[in-house]
XYZ file of C-alpha atoms in Angstrom:
219
model
C 89.558 104.058 129.160
C 91.983 105.556 126.696
C 90.840 108.817 124.881
C 92.020 109.473 120.975
C 91.986 113.141 120.092
C 91.752 113.284 116.505
C 90.850 115.345 113.466
C 88.893 115.267 110.896
C 88.289 111.404 109.519
C 88.041 112.566 106.123
C 91.272 114.413 106.020
C 93.379 113.394 109.417
C 96.079 111.078 107.791
C 98.173 111.149 111.038
C 94.858 110.232 113.080
C 94.238 107.197 111.034
C 97.175 105.415 112.036
C 96.730 105.085 115.963
C 93.149 104.683 115.540
C 93.551 101.638 112.915
C 95.479 100.164 115.625
C 93.307 100.366 118.394
C 90.509 99.396 116.049
C 91.995 96.473 114.468
C 92.974 94.623 117.805
C 89.321 95.589 119.170
C 91.104 97.998 122.195
C 88.360 100.115 124.080
C 88.611 103.946 123.872
C 87.084 106.896 123.521
C 87.331 109.424 120.602
C 87.370 112.966 120.452
C 87.367 115.118 116.970
C 88.766 118.193 116.454
C 88.267 119.817 113.610
C 91.556 120.617 111.478
C 89.669 123.791 110.154
C 88.557 125.233 113.316
C 89.640 128.978 113.883
C 90.351 127.969 117.689
C 91.861 124.555 116.944
C 95.020 125.673 118.866
C 92.811 126.582 122.246
C 90.932 123.347 121.493
C 94.159 121.417 121.555
C 95.727 123.182 124.516
C 94.297 120.698 127.393
C 95.794 117.882 125.529
C 98.711 118.655 123.848
C 101.769 120.848 123.613
C 102.133 120.950 119.858
C 98.723 121.606 119.391
C 98.437 118.847 116.779
C 96.081 115.771 115.943
C 96.490 112.944 117.139
C 96.873 112.701 120.906
C 96.326 109.449 123.342
C 95.288 110.215 126.780
C 95.582 107.025 129.156
C 95.028 108.147 132.684
C 97.901 110.753 133.712
C 99.759 110.040 130.416
C 99.766 112.331 127.293
C 101.368 110.827 124.173
C 101.066 112.723 120.988
C 102.817 111.654 117.497
C 101.211 108.948 115.796
C 104.146 106.626 115.564
C 104.561 107.206 119.225
C 101.238 106.389 120.036
C 101.445 103.305 118.338
C 104.603 102.278 119.784
C 103.094 102.917 123.305
C 99.837 100.582 122.238
C 101.828 97.856 121.330
C 104.109 97.726 124.556
C 101.131 98.459 126.975
C 98.092 96.653 125.734
C 99.649 94.439 122.849
C 102.453 92.543 124.476
C 104.292 93.496 121.360
C 102.296 91.664 118.673
C 102.067 94.783 116.373
C 105.481 94.273 115.804
C 107.272 91.330 113.852
C 108.911 88.744 116.249
C 111.687 88.225 114.308
C 114.183 90.889 115.264
C 115.683 91.541 111.637
C 112.036 91.697 110.463
C 110.953 93.896 113.294
C 114.185 96.514 112.551
C 112.991 96.394 108.969
C 109.473 97.262 109.807
C 110.595 100.267 112.378
C 112.879 101.294 109.391
C 110.031 101.700 106.934
C 107.840 103.438 109.403
C 110.158 105.546 110.154
C 110.894 106.434 106.443
C 106.979 106.877 106.027
C 106.993 109.096 109.223
C 109.882 111.626 107.838
C 109.440 111.224 104.097
C 107.463 111.547 100.976
C 106.493 115.280 101.044
C 105.908 115.645 97.578
C 102.698 112.664 97.975
C 101.786 114.692 101.143
C 101.683 117.565 99.763
C 100.219 117.166 96.239
C 97.900 114.099 96.989
C 96.176 115.002 100.040
C 94.372 112.376 101.956
C 90.424 112.549 100.936
C 88.257 109.660 101.607
C 85.412 111.258 99.875
C 87.391 111.982 96.969
C 85.737 110.363 93.551
C 88.238 108.226 92.987
C 90.130 109.513 89.724
C 93.567 109.774 88.336
C 95.839 113.292 88.215
C 98.803 114.363 86.533
C 101.937 113.197 88.863
C 104.840 115.397 89.241
C 108.103 114.016 89.333
C 108.388 114.173 92.375
C 105.491 112.463 93.389
C 106.214 109.705 90.796
C 109.787 109.360 92.751
C 107.742 108.879 96.220
C 105.222 106.581 94.489
C 108.034 104.376 93.070
C 109.776 104.292 96.368
C 106.493 103.150 98.090
C 105.882 100.291 95.839
C 109.171 99.230 95.971
C 108.894 98.776 100.095
C 105.592 97.061 99.677
C 107.112 94.746 97.261
C 110.020 93.864 99.140
C 108.329 93.516 102.414
C 105.451 91.541 100.506
C 107.970 88.973 98.954
C 109.935 88.566 101.971
C 106.631 87.529 103.852
C 104.691 85.497 101.725
C 104.657 81.773 102.357
C 106.551 78.770 100.976
C 104.082 78.147 98.238
C 104.287 81.647 97.096
C 100.805 83.131 98.046
C 100.894 86.857 98.723
C 100.984 88.039 101.926
C 98.013 89.689 103.101
C 100.029 92.421 105.005
C 103.561 93.971 104.988
C 104.654 91.553 107.736
C 102.916 88.440 107.733
C 100.320 89.614 110.439
C 98.655 93.374 110.691
C 101.427 95.697 112.282
C 102.150 99.135 112.908
C 103.985 99.010 109.521
C 100.325 98.554 107.838
C 98.905 101.176 109.967
C 101.569 103.571 109.377
C 101.059 103.006 105.611
C 97.224 102.867 105.477
C 97.061 106.723 104.450
C 99.236 106.087 101.526
C 96.773 102.749 100.541
C 93.996 105.354 100.777
C 95.278 108.109 98.380
C 96.683 105.533 96.105
C 93.059 104.090 95.701
C 91.743 107.795 95.632
C 93.774 109.292 93.370
C 94.124 105.768 91.063
C 97.777 105.385 91.096
C 98.695 102.696 88.951
C 100.327 99.576 90.928
C 101.662 95.967 90.270
C 99.522 92.961 90.718
C 101.054 92.085 94.234
C 100.466 95.831 95.476
C 96.910 96.071 94.417
C 96.078 92.724 95.839
C 97.519 94.293 99.332
C 95.705 97.652 98.854
C 92.471 95.796 98.320
C 92.749 93.542 101.522
C 93.574 96.687 103.428
C 91.255 98.533 102.211
C 88.519 95.775 102.881
C 89.429 95.708 106.746
C 86.267 96.043 108.774
C 88.383 98.414 111.023
C 89.143 100.709 108.144
C 85.576 100.296 106.709
C 84.287 101.847 109.977
C 86.736 105.012 109.717
C 85.987 105.306 106.141
C 81.905 105.327 106.841
C 82.582 108.038 109.252
C 84.652 110.116 106.764
C 82.122 109.965 103.923
C 79.365 111.060 106.591
C 81.339 114.273 107.481
C 80.248 117.166 105.878
C 83.154 119.937 106.341
C 85.017 120.921 103.332
C 88.437 121.786 104.159
C 89.360 123.681 100.622
C 93.268 122.915 100.523
C 92.988 119.275 100.755
C 90.258 118.959 97.809
C 92.372 118.099 95.037
């Protein structure tokens, strides 16, 4: 059985991404949690990963680290590629927005850390965070408008069906909720659908039951 090594569910946005993909498609896996605040985290991670970071997927003799690489492996090995859009153009677009999420939005990441237990409340946003928020909303609106049906009904997911793109953006959905980011109606509908996914609700319940606090993520 696959094993996914993750960090604290309350804080580890990178761990959430492949965990959500596995859980959404109901693939069997074990999980091992290593505290992000553990003084000996490097020692605990050493048997699993060369860069000492979560998440890490162990599948037999194979070790895959980095959340996007893990999602790609799961999709190819276990999902017959259904976690990317079928259309080649849409698949390219999905990969592009995932890569942008993976590499960018540094102001959002640093100023609005994922904290699933946080009582939802707004903060004053810096110009850098506002720019990141604006670009994310733009991505979501473009994807949703392209993937709604002919009668104008809003798409539930960014590319029609649940994909790696939704998994990659799930921590941002969580952040937007926690920090009460103002969004247009179509984005709000998408966020509500994502927040109510049974897979995410399982993660959220576990996160809320964690007791460890990481001061730097309590904004």
